[in-house]
């Protein structure tokens, strides 16, 4: 790890550049999901290359975001009527990342201005797009807030402030914890350099999450031959039920 950081620091000194730019590295750009997958961790590290000494003020800040494939989500509100909980209102979220993590070198509000957040869609609420809601719903933003709350509880939405280590305004590193419940796809990774809340440089790459082994076979079967996949699922369910029944019969003897 120290050797990699040294190489990045050397690049920052020797490569020609204008202003401040990012030299990035990833511990791995591929995550493989198999039957034993229980999450992973990606190390993001890099350096800032510049053609002049770094200004002392305002200090440099680093923001790292990782976004999973976007999904359309329907969020429903429940209300208690006549002693039972029922769905009353629903709002469709047009685009929400299946996974979203933000890591910063300081508080996000100190790293990024509101204007820059609107422009680059960095914060979790900005990463979610809900174009419209039924006219009967006046507080549609609460549905997006509910989605964020649910996703945050399952660690699928993360705000990790102060977790980016920044050495000498040049070398930075952080780790992103990926939960077990990942969907397959490209996870867009963005790095922002900011000063005084303004973005001075940004870099984008991708982490590839793919199913392998049995997971890949079942996924492909479900997409290409839904009928056979259904029969296989039924057979497994019957076998599991018969096996459990046989075990209980033996234990009762």
PDB file of C-alpha atoms in Angstrom:
ATOM      1  CA  UNK A   1       0.000   0.000   0.000  1.00  0.00           C
ATOM      2  CA  UNK A   2       2.816   2.453   0.894  1.00  0.00           C
ATOM      3  CA  UNK A   3       4.546   1.628  -2.385  1.00  0.00           C
ATOM      4  CA  UNK A   4       1.387   2.436  -4.358  1.00  0.00           C
ATOM      5  CA  UNK A   5       0.963   5.755  -2.565  1.00  0.00           C
ATOM      6  CA  UNK A   6       4.616   6.586  -3.264  1.00  0.00           C
ATOM      7  CA  UNK A   7       4.114   5.920  -6.986  1.00  0.00           C
ATOM      8  CA  UNK A   8       1.028   8.141  -7.019  1.00  0.00           C
ATOM      9  CA  UNK A   9       2.913  10.901  -5.223  1.00  0.00           C
ATOM     10  CA  UNK A  10       5.727  10.612  -7.788  1.00  0.00           C
ATOM     11  CA  UNK A  11       3.180  10.930 -10.604  1.00  0.00           C
ATOM     12  CA  UNK A  12       1.771  14.026  -8.944  1.00  0.00           C
ATOM     13  CA  UNK A  13       5.217  15.629  -9.041  1.00  0.00           C
ATOM     14  CA  UNK A  14       6.433  14.563 -12.482  1.00  0.00           C
ATOM     15  CA  UNK A  15       3.344  14.601 -14.718  1.00  0.00           C
ATOM     16  CA  UNK A  16       2.459  17.837 -16.483  1.00  0.00           C
ATOM     17  CA  UNK A  17      -0.775  19.333 -15.307  1.00  0.00           C
ATOM     18  CA  UNK A  18      -2.854  22.468 -15.106  1.00  0.00           C
ATOM     19  CA  UNK A  19      -4.345  23.526 -11.779  1.00  0.00           C
ATOM     20  CA  UNK A  20      -5.122  20.414  -9.684  1.00  0.00           C
ATOM     21  CA  UNK A  21      -5.997  17.024 -11.145  1.00  0.00           C
ATOM     22  CA  UNK A  22      -6.599  13.527  -9.792  1.00  0.00           C
ATOM     23  CA  UNK A  23      -4.464  10.413 -10.150  1.00  0.00           C
ATOM     24  CA  UNK A  24      -6.668   7.539  -8.942  1.00  0.00           C
ATOM     25  CA  UNK A  25      -6.229   3.926  -7.879  1.00  0.00           C
ATOM     26  CA  UNK A  26      -8.609   1.187  -6.743  1.00  0.00           C
ATOM     27  CA  UNK A  27      -7.766  -1.921  -4.744  1.00  0.00           C
ATOM     28  CA  UNK A  28     -10.040  -3.762  -7.201  1.00  0.00           C
ATOM     29  CA  UNK A  29     -12.341  -2.656 -10.013  1.00  0.00           C
ATOM     30  CA  UNK A  30     -14.334  -5.899  -9.980  1.00  0.00           C
ATOM     31  CA  UNK A  31     -16.580  -7.437  -7.294  1.00  0.00           C
ATOM     32  CA  UNK A  32     -17.690 -11.049  -7.801  1.00  0.00           C
ATOM     33  CA  UNK A  33     -20.971 -12.203  -6.244  1.00  0.00           C
ATOM     34  CA  UNK A  34     -21.265 -15.905  -5.459  1.00  0.00           C
ATOM     35  CA  UNK A  35     -23.324 -18.015  -3.065  1.00  0.00           C
ATOM     36  CA  UNK A  36     -20.986 -17.155  -0.157  1.00  0.00           C
ATOM     37  CA  UNK A  37     -20.852 -13.403  -0.829  1.00  0.00           C
ATOM     38  CA  UNK A  38     -21.468 -11.422   2.369  1.00  0.00           C
ATOM     39  CA  UNK A  39     -20.215  -8.008   1.305  1.00  0.00           C
ATOM     40  CA  UNK A  40     -16.919  -6.513   0.246  1.00  0.00           C
ATOM     41  CA  UNK A  41     -14.699  -3.500   0.783  1.00  0.00           C
ATOM     42  CA  UNK A  42     -13.127  -1.339  -1.902  1.00  0.00           C
ATOM     43  CA  UNK A  43     -10.063   0.776  -1.147  1.00  0.00           C
ATOM     44  CA  UNK A  44      -9.995   4.046  -3.095  1.00  0.00           C
ATOM     45  CA  UNK A  45      -6.699   5.907  -3.087  1.00  0.00           C
ATOM     46  CA  UNK A  46      -5.017   8.539  -5.174  1.00  0.00           C
ATOM     47  CA  UNK A  47      -2.991  11.702  -5.387  1.00  0.00           C
ATOM     48  CA  UNK A  48      -3.373  15.280  -6.573  1.00  0.00           C
ATOM     49  CA  UNK A  49      -1.045  16.358  -9.362  1.00  0.00           C
ATOM     50  CA  UNK A  50      -0.388  20.045  -9.808  1.00  0.00           C
ATOM     51  CA  UNK A  51       2.016  22.345 -11.635  1.00  0.00           C
ATOM     52  CA  UNK A  52       2.478  24.727  -8.704  1.00  0.00           C
ATOM     53  CA  UNK A  53       2.561  24.522  -4.888  1.00  0.00           C
ATOM     54  CA  UNK A  54      -0.849  23.955  -3.319  1.00  0.00           C
ATOM     55  CA  UNK A  55      -2.481  27.119  -1.967  1.00  0.00           C
ATOM     56  CA  UNK A  56      -2.850  27.139   1.800  1.00  0.00           C
ATOM     57  CA  UNK A  57      -6.338  28.652   1.846  1.00  0.00           C
ATOM     58  CA  UNK A  58      -8.960  27.547   1.395  1.00  0.00           C
ATOM     59  CA  UNK A  59      -7.779  23.999   2.182  1.00  0.00           C
ATOM     60  CA  UNK A  60      -8.304  21.178  -0.296  1.00  0.00           C
ATOM     61  CA  UNK A  61     -11.125  18.716   0.448  1.00  0.00           C
ATOM     62  CA  UNK A  62     -11.888  15.349  -1.156  1.00  0.00           C
ATOM     63  CA  UNK A  63     -15.282  13.740  -1.764  1.00  0.00           C
ATOM     64  CA  UNK A  64     -15.685  10.149  -3.014  1.00  0.00           C
ATOM     65  CA  UNK A  65     -19.049   8.768  -4.163  1.00  0.00           C
ATOM     66  CA  UNK A  66     -19.997   5.273  -5.329  1.00  0.00           C
ATOM     67  CA  UNK A  67     -23.395   4.815  -6.999  1.00  0.00           C
ATOM     68  CA  UNK A  68     -25.008   1.521  -7.987  1.00  0.00           C
ATOM     69  CA  UNK A  69     -27.353   1.057 -10.962  1.00  0.00           C
ATOM     70  CA  UNK A  70     -30.458   3.232 -10.775  1.00  0.00           C
ATOM     71  CA  UNK A  71     -33.901   1.800 -10.105  1.00  0.00           C
ATOM     72  CA  UNK A  72     -37.491   2.985 -10.236  1.00  0.00           C
ATOM     73  CA  UNK A  73     -39.097   2.713  -6.799  1.00  0.00           C
ATOM     74  CA  UNK A  74     -42.677   3.079  -5.605  1.00  0.00           C
ATOM     75  CA  UNK A  75     -42.906   4.373  -2.043  1.00  0.00           C
ATOM     76  CA  UNK A  76     -46.222   3.956  -0.234  1.00  0.00           C
ATOM     77  CA  UNK A  77     -47.588   5.667   2.840  1.00  0.00           C
ATOM     78  CA  UNK A  78     -49.506   3.611   5.387  1.00  0.00           C
ATOM     79  CA  UNK A  79     -52.176   4.994   7.676  1.00  0.00           C
ATOM     80  CA  UNK A  80     -54.204   3.350  10.389  1.00  0.00           C
ATOM     81  CA  UNK A  81     -57.896   3.351   9.555  1.00  0.00           C
ATOM     82  CA  UNK A  82     -60.605   1.403  11.323  1.00  0.00           C
ATOM     83  CA  UNK A  83     -57.947  -0.319  13.429  1.00  0.00           C
ATOM     84  CA  UNK A  84     -55.866  -1.654  10.515  1.00  0.00           C
ATOM     85  CA  UNK A  85     -52.874  -0.303   8.575  1.00  0.00           C
ATOM     86  CA  UNK A  86     -53.593   0.290   4.886  1.00  0.00           C
ATOM     87  CA  UNK A  87     -51.772   1.899   1.956  1.00  0.00           C
ATOM     88  CA  UNK A  88     -53.164   5.369   1.306  1.00  0.00           C
ATOM     89  CA  UNK A  89     -50.790   7.333  -0.939  1.00  0.00           C
ATOM     90  CA  UNK A  90     -47.999   6.288  -3.297  1.00  0.00           C
ATOM     91  CA  UNK A  91     -45.248   8.170  -5.126  1.00  0.00           C
ATOM     92  CA  UNK A  92     -43.043   6.716  -7.844  1.00  0.00           C
ATOM     93  CA  UNK A  93     -39.383   7.654  -7.524  1.00  0.00           C
ATOM     94  CA  UNK A  94     -38.188   7.936 -11.119  1.00  0.00           C
ATOM     95  CA  UNK A  95     -34.521   7.173 -10.483  1.00  0.00           C
ATOM     96  CA  UNK A  96     -32.786   6.120  -7.269  1.00  0.00           C
ATOM     97  CA  UNK A  97     -29.377   4.438  -6.999  1.00  0.00           C
ATOM     98  CA  UNK A  98     -29.608   0.885  -5.685  1.00  0.00           C
ATOM     99  CA  UNK A  99     -26.512   1.672  -3.598  1.00  0.00           C
ATOM    100  CA  UNK A 100     -24.985   5.040  -2.789  1.00  0.00           C
ATOM    101  CA  UNK A 101     -22.046   5.898  -0.565  1.00  0.00           C
ATOM    102  CA  UNK A 102     -20.395   9.245   0.133  1.00  0.00           C
ATOM    103  CA  UNK A 103     -17.041   9.574   1.881  1.00  0.00           C
ATOM    104  CA  UNK A 104     -15.551  12.977   2.655  1.00  0.00           C
ATOM    105  CA  UNK A 105     -12.427  14.440   4.216  1.00  0.00           C
ATOM    106  CA  UNK A 106     -14.558  16.751   6.383  1.00  0.00           C
ATOM    107  CA  UNK A 107     -18.248  17.514   6.841  1.00  0.00           C
ATOM    108  CA  UNK A 108     -20.076  17.402   3.514  1.00  0.00           C
ATOM    109  CA  UNK A 109     -21.611  20.829   4.138  1.00  0.00           C
ATOM    110  CA  UNK A 110     -18.119  22.302   4.520  1.00  0.00           C
ATOM    111  CA  UNK A 111     -16.765  20.476   1.461  1.00  0.00           C
ATOM    112  CA  UNK A 112     -19.461  21.376  -1.041  1.00  0.00           C
ATOM    113  CA  UNK A 113     -21.717  24.377  -1.547  1.00  0.00           C
ATOM    114  CA  UNK A 114     -25.424  24.009  -2.227  1.00  0.00           C
ATOM    115  CA  UNK A 115     -24.942  25.329  -5.769  1.00  0.00           C
ATOM    116  CA  UNK A 116     -22.261  22.746  -6.540  1.00  0.00           C
ATOM    117  CA  UNK A 117     -24.398  20.009  -4.994  1.00  0.00           C
ATOM    118  CA  UNK A 118     -27.256  20.912  -7.332  1.00  0.00           C
ATOM    119  CA  UNK A 119     -24.874  20.876 -10.307  1.00  0.00           C
ATOM    120  CA  UNK A 120     -23.104  17.585  -9.556  1.00  0.00           C
ATOM    121  CA  UNK A 121     -25.813  15.742  -7.562  1.00  0.00           C
ATOM    122  CA  UNK A 122     -23.460  14.610  -4.816  1.00  0.00           C
ATOM    123  CA  UNK A 123     -25.574  14.412  -1.650  1.00  0.00           C
ATOM    124  CA  UNK A 124     -27.969  11.506  -1.193  1.00  0.00           C
ATOM    125  CA  UNK A 125     -31.176  13.571  -1.673  1.00  0.00           C
ATOM    126  CA  UNK A 126     -29.722  15.078  -4.872  1.00  0.00           C
ATOM    127  CA  UNK A 127     -28.831  11.622  -6.206  1.00  0.00           C
ATOM    128  CA  UNK A 128     -32.527  10.662  -6.134  1.00  0.00           C
ATOM    129  CA  UNK A 129     -34.741  11.981  -8.904  1.00  0.00           C
ATOM    130  CA  UNK A 130     -38.478  12.225  -8.482  1.00  0.00           C
ATOM    131  CA  UNK A 131     -39.932  14.283 -11.302  1.00  0.00           C
ATOM    132  CA  UNK A 132     -43.502  14.499 -10.161  1.00  0.00           C
ATOM    133  CA  UNK A 133     -46.145  13.236  -7.787  1.00  0.00           C
ATOM    134  CA  UNK A 134     -49.957  13.030  -7.928  1.00  0.00           C
ATOM    135  CA  UNK A 135     -51.678  16.385  -7.436  1.00  0.00           C
ATOM    136  CA  UNK A 136     -53.388  15.001  -4.334  1.00  0.00           C
ATOM    137  CA  UNK A 137     -50.020  14.707  -2.532  1.00  0.00           C
ATOM    138  CA  UNK A 138     -48.631  18.000  -1.253  1.00  0.00           C
ATOM    139  CA  UNK A 139     -45.561  16.737   0.631  1.00  0.00           C
ATOM    140  CA  UNK A 140     -44.003  14.420  -1.938  1.00  0.00           C
ATOM    141  CA  UNK A 141     -40.487  15.064  -0.596  1.00  0.00           C
ATOM    142  CA  UNK A 142     -41.331  12.971   2.484  1.00  0.00           C
ATOM    143  CA  UNK A 143     -41.528   9.893   0.255  1.00  0.00           C
ATOM    144  CA  UNK A 144     -37.927  10.411  -0.909  1.00  0.00           C
ATOM    145  CA  UNK A 145     -36.925  10.921   2.724  1.00  0.00           C
ATOM    146  CA  UNK A 146     -38.615   7.635   3.628  1.00  0.00           C
ATOM    147  CA  UNK A 147     -36.689   5.828   0.882  1.00  0.00           C
ATOM    148  CA  UNK A 148     -33.411   7.298   2.170  1.00  0.00           C
ATOM    149  CA  UNK A 149     -34.272   6.237   5.728  1.00  0.00           C
ATOM    150  CA  UNK A 150     -35.048   2.649   4.663  1.00  0.00           C
ATOM    151  CA  UNK A 151     -31.930   2.363   2.492  1.00  0.00           C
ATOM    152  CA  UNK A 152     -29.725   3.857   5.214  1.00  0.00           C
ATOM    153  CA  UNK A 153     -30.895   1.278   7.761  1.00  0.00           C
ATOM    154  CA  UNK A 154     -29.760  -1.544   5.453  1.00  0.00           C
ATOM    155  CA  UNK A 155     -26.401   0.200   4.798  1.00  0.00           C
ATOM    156  CA  UNK A 156     -27.266   0.677   1.137  1.00  0.00           C
ATOM    157  CA  UNK A 157     -27.099   4.458   1.529  1.00  0.00           C
ATOM    158  CA  UNK A 158     -24.078   5.731   3.433  1.00  0.00           C
ATOM    159  CA  UNK A 159     -22.774   9.152   4.441  1.00  0.00           C
ATOM    160  CA  UNK A 160     -19.266   8.683   5.844  1.00  0.00           C
ATOM    161  CA  UNK A 161     -18.044  12.141   6.779  1.00  0.00           C
ATOM    162  CA  UNK A 162     -14.415  12.587   7.749  1.00  0.00           C
ATOM    163  CA  UNK A 163     -13.367   9.125   6.526  1.00  0.00           C
ATOM    164  CA  UNK A 164     -11.162  10.272   3.642  1.00  0.00           C
ATOM    165  CA  UNK A 165      -7.573  10.560   4.843  1.00  0.00           C
ATOM    166  CA  UNK A 166      -5.767  13.472   3.144  1.00  0.00           C
ATOM    167  CA  UNK A 167      -1.991  13.728   3.653  1.00  0.00           C
ATOM    168  CA  UNK A 168      -0.096  16.936   2.858  1.00  0.00           C
ATOM    169  CA  UNK A 169      -2.910  18.122   0.576  1.00  0.00           C
ATOM    170  CA  UNK A 170      -1.682  15.504  -1.938  1.00  0.00           C
ATOM    171  CA  UNK A 171      -2.355  11.846  -1.027  1.00  0.00           C
ATOM    172  CA  UNK A 172      -5.860  10.634  -0.183  1.00  0.00           C
ATOM    173  CA  UNK A 173      -7.418   7.281   0.633  1.00  0.00           C
ATOM    174  CA  UNK A 174     -10.639   5.813   1.948  1.00  0.00           C
ATOM    175  CA  UNK A 175     -12.507   2.507   1.975  1.00  0.00           C
ATOM    176  CA  UNK A 176     -16.088   1.885   0.875  1.00  0.00           C
ATOM    177  CA  UNK A 177     -18.025  -0.978   2.490  1.00  0.00           C
ATOM    178  CA  UNK A 178     -20.261  -2.760  -0.007  1.00  0.00           C
ATOM    179  CA  UNK A 179     -23.151  -4.677   1.630  1.00  0.00           C
ATOM    180  CA  UNK A 180     -24.189  -8.221   0.725  1.00  0.00           C
ATOM    181  CA  UNK A 181     -27.395  -7.066  -1.001  1.00  0.00           C
ATOM    182  CA  UNK A 182     -25.803  -5.754  -4.195  1.00  0.00           C
ATOM    183  CA  UNK A 183     -27.364  -5.918  -7.624  1.00  0.00           C
ATOM    184  CA  UNK A 184     -25.315  -6.639 -10.722  1.00  0.00           C
ATOM    185  CA  UNK A 185     -24.081  -3.711 -12.748  1.00  0.00           C
ATOM    186  CA  UNK A 186     -21.582  -0.871 -13.019  1.00  0.00           C
ATOM    187  CA  UNK A 187     -21.008   1.136  -9.836  1.00  0.00           C
ATOM    188  CA  UNK A 188     -19.978   4.630 -10.893  1.00  0.00           C
ATOM    189  CA  UNK A 189     -17.201   6.014  -8.697  1.00  0.00           C
ATOM    190  CA  UNK A 190     -16.626   9.765  -8.658  1.00  0.00           C
ATOM    191  CA  UNK A 191     -13.902  11.754  -6.896  1.00  0.00           C
ATOM    192  CA  UNK A 192     -14.216  15.498  -6.380  1.00  0.00           C
ATOM    193  CA  UNK A 193     -11.545  17.954  -5.290  1.00  0.00           C
ATOM    194  CA  UNK A 194     -13.056  21.062  -3.731  1.00  0.00           C
ATOM    195  CA  UNK A 195     -11.831  24.346  -2.294  1.00  0.00           C
ATOM    196  CA  UNK A 196     -14.112  26.720  -0.443  1.00  0.00           C
ATOM    197  CA  UNK A 197     -17.092  24.551  -1.387  1.00  0.00           C
ATOM    198  CA  UNK A 198     -16.373  24.774  -5.129  1.00  0.00           C
ATOM    199  CA  UNK A 199     -15.399  21.785  -7.289  1.00  0.00           C
ATOM    200  CA  UNK A 200     -11.938  22.375  -8.794  1.00  0.00           C
ATOM    201  CA  UNK A 201     -11.476  18.921 -10.329  1.00  0.00           C
ATOM    202  CA  UNK A 202     -13.328  15.633 -10.694  1.00  0.00           C
ATOM    203  CA  UNK A 203     -12.621  12.116 -11.923  1.00  0.00           C
ATOM    204  CA  UNK A 204     -14.967   9.233 -12.793  1.00  0.00           C
ATOM    205  CA  UNK A 205     -14.449   5.499 -13.120  1.00  0.00           C
ATOM    206  CA  UNK A 206     -16.484   2.320 -12.520  1.00  0.00           C
ATOM    207  CA  UNK A 207     -16.448  -0.713 -10.261  1.00  0.00           C
ATOM    208  CA  UNK A 208     -17.923  -3.769 -11.968  1.00  0.00           C
ATOM    209  CA  UNK A 209     -20.188  -6.007  -9.862  1.00  0.00           C
ATOM    210  CA  UNK A 210     -20.866  -9.362 -11.499  1.00  0.00           C
ATOM    211  CA  UNK A 211     -22.472 -12.640 -10.462  1.00  0.00           C
ATOM    212  CA  UNK A 212     -20.247 -15.723 -10.847  1.00  0.00           C
ATOM    213  CA  UNK A 213     -20.631 -19.496 -10.451  1.00  0.00           C
ATOM    214  CA  UNK A 214     -24.048 -20.762  -9.354  1.00  0.00           C
ATOM    215  CA  UNK A 215     -25.344 -17.221  -8.865  1.00  0.00           C
ATOM    216  CA  UNK A 216     -24.537 -16.379 -12.496  1.00  0.00           C
ATOM    217  CA  UNK A 217     -26.134 -19.620 -13.757  1.00  0.00           C
ATOM    218  CA  UNK A 218     -29.365 -19.053 -11.832  1.00  0.00           C
ATOM    219  CA  UNK A 219     -29.514 -15.387 -12.843  1.00  0.00           C
ATOM    220  CA  UNK A 220     -29.045 -16.247 -16.521  1.00  0.00           C
ATOM    221  CA  UNK A 221     -31.595 -19.078 -16.311  1.00  0.00           C
ATOM    222  CA  UNK A 222     -34.218 -16.791 -14.743  1.00  0.00           C
ATOM    223  CA  UNK A 223     -33.783 -14.290 -17.590  1.00  0.00           C
ATOM    224  CA  UNK A 224     -33.477 -16.660 -20.551  1.00  0.00           C
ATOM    225  CA  UNK A 225     -35.759 -19.545 -19.517  1.00  0.00           C
ATOM    226  CA  UNK A 226     -38.260 -18.380 -16.914  1.00  0.00           C
ATOM    227  CA  UNK A 227     -40.371 -21.550 -17.225  1.00  0.00           C
ATOM    228  CA  UNK A 228     -37.471 -23.908 -16.470  1.00  0.00           C
ATOM    229  CA  UNK A 229     -36.335 -21.612 -13.648  1.00  0.00           C
ATOM    230  CA  UNK A 230     -39.834 -21.801 -12.148  1.00  0.00           C
ATOM    231  CA  UNK A 231     -39.870 -25.614 -12.358  1.00  0.00           C
ATOM    232  CA  UNK A 232     -36.424 -25.769 -10.730  1.00  0.00           C
ATOM    233  CA  UNK A 233     -37.536 -23.443  -7.921  1.00  0.00           C
ATOM    234  CA  UNK A 234     -40.642 -25.581  -7.356  1.00  0.00           C
ATOM    235  CA  UNK A 235     -38.563 -28.778  -7.278  1.00  0.00           C
ATOM    236  CA  UNK A 236     -36.152 -27.276  -4.738  1.00  0.00           C
ATOM    237  CA  UNK A 237     -39.058 -26.124  -2.550  1.00  0.00           C
ATOM    238  CA  UNK A 238     -40.668 -29.594  -2.643  1.00  0.00           C
ATOM    239  CA  UNK A 239     -37.334 -31.288  -1.856  1.00  0.00           C
ATOM    240  CA  UNK A 240     -36.690 -28.898   1.031  1.00  0.00           C
ATOM    241  CA  UNK A 241     -40.178 -29.510   2.459  1.00  0.00           C
ATOM    242  CA  UNK A 242     -39.838 -33.284   2.144  1.00  0.00           C
ATOM    243  CA  UNK A 243     -36.387 -33.166   3.758  1.00  0.00           C
ATOM    244  CA  UNK A 244     -37.623 -31.116   6.697  1.00  0.00           C
ATOM    245  CA  UNK A 245     -40.586 -33.478   7.162  1.00  0.00           C
ATOM    246  CA  UNK A 246     -38.286 -36.515   7.133  1.00  0.00           C
ATOM    247  CA  UNK A 247     -36.003 -34.947   9.750  1.00  0.00           C
ATOM    248  CA  UNK A 248     -38.916 -34.166  12.089  1.00  0.00           C
ATOM    249  CA  UNK A 249     -40.270 -37.712  11.684  1.00  0.00           C
ATOM    250  CA  UNK A 250     -36.899 -39.148  12.718  1.00  0.00           C
ATOM    251  CA  UNK A 251     -36.657 -36.824  15.712  1.00  0.00           C
ATOM    252  CA  UNK A 252     -40.130 -37.815  16.950  1.00  0.00           C
ATOM    253  CA  UNK A 253     -39.282 -41.531  16.986  1.00  0.00           C
TER     254      UNK A 253
END
